[in-house]
Amino acid sequence: MSGIPPGEATFQGAVLLYLFGFFASLFRARRLSRISIGLGLCSNLLSAGARYYNAWPLLPLFQGPFFLPLFFGVCCTSRFRDDHPKVPLFSGALALMGLTALFFPNDFYVPFLKSKTIFSHLYFVFGVVGRACFFMSALWAVLFLIDNKNQNKGGMGPVYTWVVRGFVFWTLSMFSAEAWSYLSTGYPVVWEDASMTTTIAAWFYYACFLHLHLYGVWSLKFRSIFAAIGAVVVFTFTSYPELGAFRIPEFRWARF
């Protein structure tokens, strides 16, 4: 692509709004923070729509980092709305995700066989939503670990809830990928594809977490540590491969 890719300018605007919302939350300007983050999500939505429109009927593969802040921010909306005391942690994570995509843009996609099928798009969207849920569970796990008063079964609830949500979307993403693979190659799994192997590895990691949680042998503290480390696993296996080399963004408001 020549020049600035479609959706780049609106994404840059979204990141700036996320940053403003984060600093506003640090100074307890909660209303201003909510407005800024809300506008950032709207701008991020426009960016995602432009990227999808430009790639259609193919999918904007390898552009997950640009979609992740949008879905993660939607997951955080209840935290921003109820003036949770740890709002800066959630808004800071949102801004960090946006900055990572802004400074490490792997802005290209490779067309695949049968990529016009709906399963390819379900694979992409469900995967990004699942990743956002796993990062949410990790944040709640960190809150559980640093808040001694909250280390009881009730405080562990959000961690488990977001892991279950992420696991469901991750499983749906894998199923869609297998259906997509079968339609294109005749095989449900192409083991030569490294992304499939790492995706399955992350799935097994959270499958182990759910089994340990339901079995009830590990303490709540160790289960929270397991969930917090999950963010590192998901980032290393699925987010990091989508990131490109460090690049100073060009703030030219040309293509929205």
CSV table of C-alpha atoms in Angstrom, one decimal:
chain,number,residue,atom,x,y,z
A,1,MET,CA,0.0,0.0,0.0
A,2,SER,CA,1.2,3.5,-0.8
A,3,GLY,CA,0.9,6.3,1.6
A,4,ILE,CA,-1.1,6.0,4.8
A,5,PRO,CA,-3.3,2.9,5.0
A,6,PRO,CA,-7.0,3.4,5.3
A,7,GLY,CA,-8.1,3.8,8.9
A,8,GLU,CA,-4.6,4.9,10.1
A,9,ALA,CA,-5.6,8.5,10.8
A,10,THR,CA,-8.7,7.6,12.8
A,11,PHE,CA,-6.6,5.0,14.7
A,12,GLN,CA,-4.0,7.6,15.6
A,13,GLY,CA,-6.8,9.8,16.9
A,14,ALA,CA,-8.2,7.0,18.9
A,15,VAL,CA,-4.8,6.4,20.6
A,16,LEU,CA,-4.4,10.1,21.5
A,17,LEU,CA,-7.9,10.0,23.0
A,18,TYR,CA,-7.1,6.8,25.0
A,19,LEU,CA,-3.9,8.5,26.3
A,20,PHE,CA,-5.9,11.6,27.3
A,21,GLY,CA,-8.5,9.4,29.0
A,22,PHE,CA,-5.7,7.6,30.9
A,23,PHE,CA,-4.1,10.8,32.2
A,24,ALA,CA,-7.6,12.2,33.1
A,25,SER,CA,-8.3,9.1,35.2
A,26,LEU,CA,-5.0,9.5,37.0
A,27,PHE,CA,-6.1,12.9,38.1
A,28,ARG,CA,-9.6,11.5,39.0
A,29,ALA,CA,-11.3,13.5,36.3
A,30,ARG,CA,-13.6,10.5,35.7
A,31,ARG,CA,-16.2,12.2,33.6
A,32,LEU,CA,-13.6,13.7,31.3
A,33,SER,CA,-11.8,10.3,31.1
A,34,ARG,CA,-15.1,8.5,30.2
A,35,ILE,CA,-15.8,11.0,27.4
A,36,SER,CA,-12.3,10.8,26.0
A,37,ILE,CA,-12.2,7.0,26.0
A,38,GLY,CA,-15.7,6.9,24.5
A,39,LEU,CA,-14.7,9.1,21.7
A,40,GLY,CA,-11.6,7.0,21.3
A,41,LEU,CA,-13.6,3.9,20.9
A,42,CYS,CA,-15.8,5.5,18.3
A,43,SER,CA,-12.7,6.6,16.4
A,44,ASN,CA,-11.2,3.1,16.7
A,45,LEU,CA,-14.5,1.7,15.4
A,46,LEU,CA,-14.2,3.9,12.3
A,47,SER,CA,-10.6,2.8,11.8
A,48,ALA,CA,-11.6,-0.9,12.0
A,49,GLY,CA,-14.4,-0.4,9.6
A,50,ALA,CA,-12.1,1.4,7.1
A,51,ARG,CA,-9.6,-1.4,7.3
A,52,TYR,CA,-12.2,-4.1,6.8
A,53,TYR,CA,-13.8,-2.2,3.9
A,54,ASN,CA,-10.4,-1.9,2.2
A,55,ALA,CA,-9.7,-5.6,2.6
A,56,TRP,CA,-13.2,-6.9,1.8
A,57,PRO,CA,-14.1,-9.6,0.7
A,58,LEU,CA,-10.8,-10.8,2.2
A,59,LEU,CA,-10.1,-10.3,5.9
A,60,PRO,CA,-7.5,-7.8,7.3
A,61,LEU,CA,-5.3,-10.6,8.6
A,62,PHE,CA,-2.3,-9.5,10.7
A,63,GLN,CA,-4.2,-6.4,11.7
A,64,GLY,CA,-5.5,-7.8,15.0
A,65,PRO,CA,-3.5,-5.3,17.1
A,66,PHE,CA,-5.6,-2.4,15.5
A,67,PHE,CA,-8.8,-4.2,16.5
A,68,LEU,CA,-7.8,-5.4,19.9
A,69,PRO,CA,-8.0,-2.0,21.7
A,70,LEU,CA,-11.6,-1.6,20.4
A,71,PHE,CA,-12.8,-4.9,21.8
A,72,PHE,CA,-10.8,-4.5,25.0
A,73,GLY,CA,-12.3,-1.1,25.5
A,74,VAL,CA,-15.8,-2.4,25.0
A,75,CYS,CA,-15.0,-5.1,27.7
A,76,CYS,CA,-13.9,-2.3,30.1
A,77,THR,CA,-17.0,0.0,29.6
A,78,SER,CA,-18.6,-1.2,32.9
A,79,ARG,CA,-15.4,-0.3,34.8
A,80,PHE,CA,-15.3,3.2,33.3
A,81,ARG,CA,-19.0,3.7,34.0
A,82,ASP,CA,-19.1,2.8,37.7
A,83,ASP,CA,-16.0,4.8,38.8
A,84,HIS,CA,-14.1,1.7,39.8
A,85,PRO,CA,-11.1,2.8,42.0
A,86,LYS,CA,-8.7,1.0,39.6
A,87,VAL,CA,-9.9,2.7,36.5
A,88,PRO,CA,-6.4,3.9,35.7
A,89,LEU,CA,-5.2,0.3,35.4
A,90,PHE,CA,-7.8,-0.5,32.7
A,91,SER,CA,-7.5,2.8,30.9
A,92,GLY,CA,-3.7,2.5,31.0
A,93,ALA,CA,-3.9,-1.0,29.5
A,94,LEU,CA,-6.1,0.3,26.8
A,95,ALA,CA,-3.7,3.1,25.9
A,96,LEU,CA,-0.8,0.7,25.9
A,97,MET,CA,-2.5,-1.6,23.5
A,98,GLY,CA,-3.1,1.3,21.2
A,99,LEU,CA,0.4,2.6,21.4
A,100,THR,CA,1.8,-0.9,20.7
A,101,ALA,CA,-0.2,-1.1,17.5
A,102,LEU,CA,0.7,2.5,16.6
A,103,PHE,CA,4.5,2.1,16.9
A,104,PHE,CA,4.8,-1.6,15.8
A,105,PRO,CA,2.4,-1.7,12.8
A,106,ASN,CA,2.6,-4.9,10.7
A,107,ASP,CA,0.2,-3.3,8.3
A,108,PHE,CA,-0.3,-5.9,5.6
A,109,TYR,CA,-2.3,-9.0,4.9
A,110,VAL,CA,-1.8,-12.1,2.8
A,111,PRO,CA,-4.8,-13.4,0.9
A,112,PHE,CA,-5.7,-17.0,1.6
A,113,LEU,CA,-7.6,-19.6,-0.4
A,114,LYS,CA,-11.3,-19.6,0.3
A,115,SER,CA,-10.9,-16.5,2.4
A,116,LYS,CA,-14.3,-15.2,1.2
A,117,THR,CA,-16.1,-17.8,3.3
A,118,ILE,CA,-17.7,-16.4,6.5
A,119,PHE,CA,-15.6,-18.8,8.6
A,120,SER,CA,-12.5,-16.8,7.8
A,121,HIS,CA,-14.1,-13.6,9.2
A,122,LEU,CA,-15.5,-15.5,12.3
A,123,TYR,CA,-12.0,-16.9,12.9
A,124,PHE,CA,-10.5,-13.4,12.9
A,125,VAL,CA,-13.2,-11.6,14.9
A,126,PHE,CA,-13.7,-14.3,17.5
A,127,GLY,CA,-9.9,-14.6,18.0
A,128,VAL,CA,-9.5,-10.9,18.7
A,129,VAL,CA,-12.5,-10.9,21.1
A,130,GLY,CA,-11.1,-13.9,22.9
A,131,ARG,CA,-7.8,-12.2,23.3
A,132,ALA,CA,-9.4,-9.1,24.8
A,133,CYS,CA,-11.2,-11.3,27.3
A,134,PHE,CA,-8.0,-13.1,28.3
A,135,PHE,CA,-6.3,-9.7,28.9
A,136,MET,CA,-9.3,-8.6,31.0
A,137,SER,CA,-9.0,-11.7,33.1
A,138,ALA,CA,-5.2,-11.0,33.6
A,139,LEU,CA,-6.0,-7.5,34.8
A,140,TRP,CA,-8.5,-8.7,37.3
A,141,ALA,CA,-6.0,-11.3,38.5
A,142,VAL,CA,-3.5,-8.6,39.1
A,143,LEU,CA,-6.1,-6.6,41.0
A,144,PHE,CA,-6.9,-9.7,43.1
A,145,LEU,CA,-3.2,-10.2,43.9
A,146,ILE,CA,-2.4,-6.6,45.0
A,147,ASP,CA,-5.6,-6.2,47.0
A,148,ASN,CA,-5.2,-8.2,50.2
A,149,LYS,CA,-8.8,-7.4,51.4
A,150,ASN,CA,-10.2,-8.8,48.2
A,151,GLN,CA,-8.5,-12.2,48.3
A,152,ASN,CA,-11.6,-14.2,48.8
A,153,LYS,CA,-13.8,-16.3,46.5
A,154,GLY,CA,-16.0,-13.4,45.6
A,155,GLY,CA,-12.9,-11.4,44.5
A,156,MET,CA,-11.8,-14.2,42.2
A,157,GLY,CA,-15.2,-14.2,40.3
A,158,PRO,CA,-14.3,-11.6,37.6
A,159,VAL,CA,-11.1,-13.5,36.8
A,160,TYR,CA,-12.9,-16.7,36.2
A,161,THR,CA,-15.8,-15.0,34.3
A,162,TRP,CA,-13.5,-13.4,31.8
A,163,VAL,CA,-11.4,-16.6,31.3
A,164,VAL,CA,-14.6,-18.5,30.5
A,165,ARG,CA,-15.7,-15.8,28.0
A,166,GLY,CA,-12.3,-15.8,26.4
A,167,PHE,CA,-12.2,-19.6,26.3
A,168,VAL,CA,-15.6,-19.7,24.5
A,169,PHE,CA,-14.6,-17.1,21.9
A,170,TRP,CA,-11.2,-18.7,21.5
A,171,THR,CA,-12.8,-22.1,20.9
A,172,LEU,CA,-15.2,-20.7,18.4
A,173,SER,CA,-12.3,-19.0,16.6
A,174,MET,CA,-10.4,-22.3,16.4
A,175,PHE,CA,-13.5,-24.1,15.1
A,176,SER,CA,-14.0,-21.4,12.4
A,177,ALA,CA,-10.4,-21.7,11.4
A,178,GLU,CA,-10.7,-25.5,11.1
A,179,ALA,CA,-13.8,-25.1,8.9
A,180,TRP,CA,-12.0,-22.5,6.8
A,181,SER,CA,-9.0,-24.8,6.5
A,182,TYR,CA,-11.2,-27.8,5.5
A,183,LEU,CA,-12.9,-25.7,2.8
A,184,SER,CA,-9.6,-24.6,1.3
A,185,THR,CA,-7.3,-27.6,1.7
A,186,GLY,CA,-9.6,-30.6,2.6
A,187,TYR,CA,-7.9,-30.9,6.0
A,188,PRO,CA,-9.3,-29.4,9.3
A,189,VAL,CA,-5.8,-28.5,10.7
A,190,VAL,CA,-2.7,-27.5,8.8
A,191,TRP,CA,0.0,-28.3,11.3
A,192,GLU,CA,2.7,-26.7,9.2
A,193,ASP,CA,1.1,-23.3,10.0
A,194,ALA,CA,2.8,-22.0,13.1
A,195,SER,CA,-0.1,-19.7,14.0
A,196,MET,CA,-2.4,-22.8,14.4
A,197,THR,CA,0.1,-24.4,16.7
A,198,THR,CA,0.5,-21.4,18.9
A,199,THR,CA,-3.2,-20.8,19.0
A,200,ILE,CA,-3.8,-24.4,20.2
A,201,ALA,CA,-1.1,-24.0,22.8
A,202,ALA,CA,-2.9,-20.9,24.3
A,203,TRP,CA,-6.1,-22.9,24.2
A,204,PHE,CA,-4.5,-25.7,26.2
A,205,TYR,CA,-3.1,-23.2,28.7
A,206,TYR,CA,-6.6,-21.9,29.6
A,207,ALA,CA,-8.1,-25.4,29.5
A,208,CYS,CA,-5.6,-26.3,32.2
A,209,PHE,CA,-6.6,-23.2,34.2
A,210,LEU,CA,-10.3,-24.1,34.0
A,211,HIS,CA,-9.6,-27.7,35.1
A,212,LEU,CA,-7.5,-26.5,38.0
A,213,HIS,CA,-10.1,-23.9,39.0
A,214,LEU,CA,-13.0,-26.4,39.0
A,215,TYR,CA,-10.9,-29.1,40.7
A,216,GLY,CA,-10.2,-26.7,43.6
A,217,VAL,CA,-6.8,-28.0,44.6
A,218,TRP,CA,-4.8,-24.8,43.9
A,219,SER,CA,-5.2,-21.8,46.2
A,220,LEU,CA,-7.0,-18.7,44.9
A,221,LYS,CA,-3.6,-16.9,44.9
A,222,PHE,CA,-2.0,-19.5,42.6
A,223,ARG,CA,-5.0,-19.5,40.3
A,224,SER,CA,-4.7,-15.7,40.0
A,225,ILE,CA,-1.0,-16.0,39.2
A,226,PHE,CA,-1.9,-18.6,36.5
A,227,ALA,CA,-4.4,-16.2,35.0
A,228,ALA,CA,-2.0,-13.2,35.1
A,229,ILE,CA,0.7,-15.2,33.4
A,230,GLY,CA,-1.9,-16.1,30.7
A,231,ALA,CA,-1.6,-12.5,29.4
A,232,VAL,CA,2.1,-13.1,28.7
A,233,VAL,CA,1.3,-16.5,27.0
A,234,VAL,CA,-1.4,-14.9,24.8
A,235,PHE,CA,0.7,-12.0,23.9
A,236,THR,CA,3.8,-14.1,23.1
A,237,PHE,CA,1.9,-16.7,21.1
A,238,THR,CA,-0.7,-14.7,19.3
A,239,SER,CA,-0.1,-10.9,19.6
A,240,TYR,CA,3.6,-10.6,19.2
A,241,PRO,CA,3.7,-12.5,15.8
A,242,GLU,CA,1.3,-9.9,14.4
A,243,LEU,CA,3.5,-6.9,15.4
A,244,GLY,CA,6.1,-5.5,13.0
A,245,ALA,CA,9.3,-3.5,13.5
A,246,PHE,CA,9.4,-0.3,15.5
A,247,ARG,CA,8.3,2.7,13.4
A,248,ILE,CA,7.6,6.3,14.2
A,249,PRO,CA,4.0,6.9,13.1
A,250,GLU,CA,3.5,9.6,10.4
A,251,PHE,CA,0.7,11.9,11.7
A,252,ARG,CA,-0.7,12.9,8.3
A,253,TRP,CA,-4.4,13.2,8.4
A,254,ALA,CA,-5.0,12.1,4.9
A,255,ARG,CA,-6.9,8.8,4.8
A,256,PHE,CA,-9.6,8.0,7.3
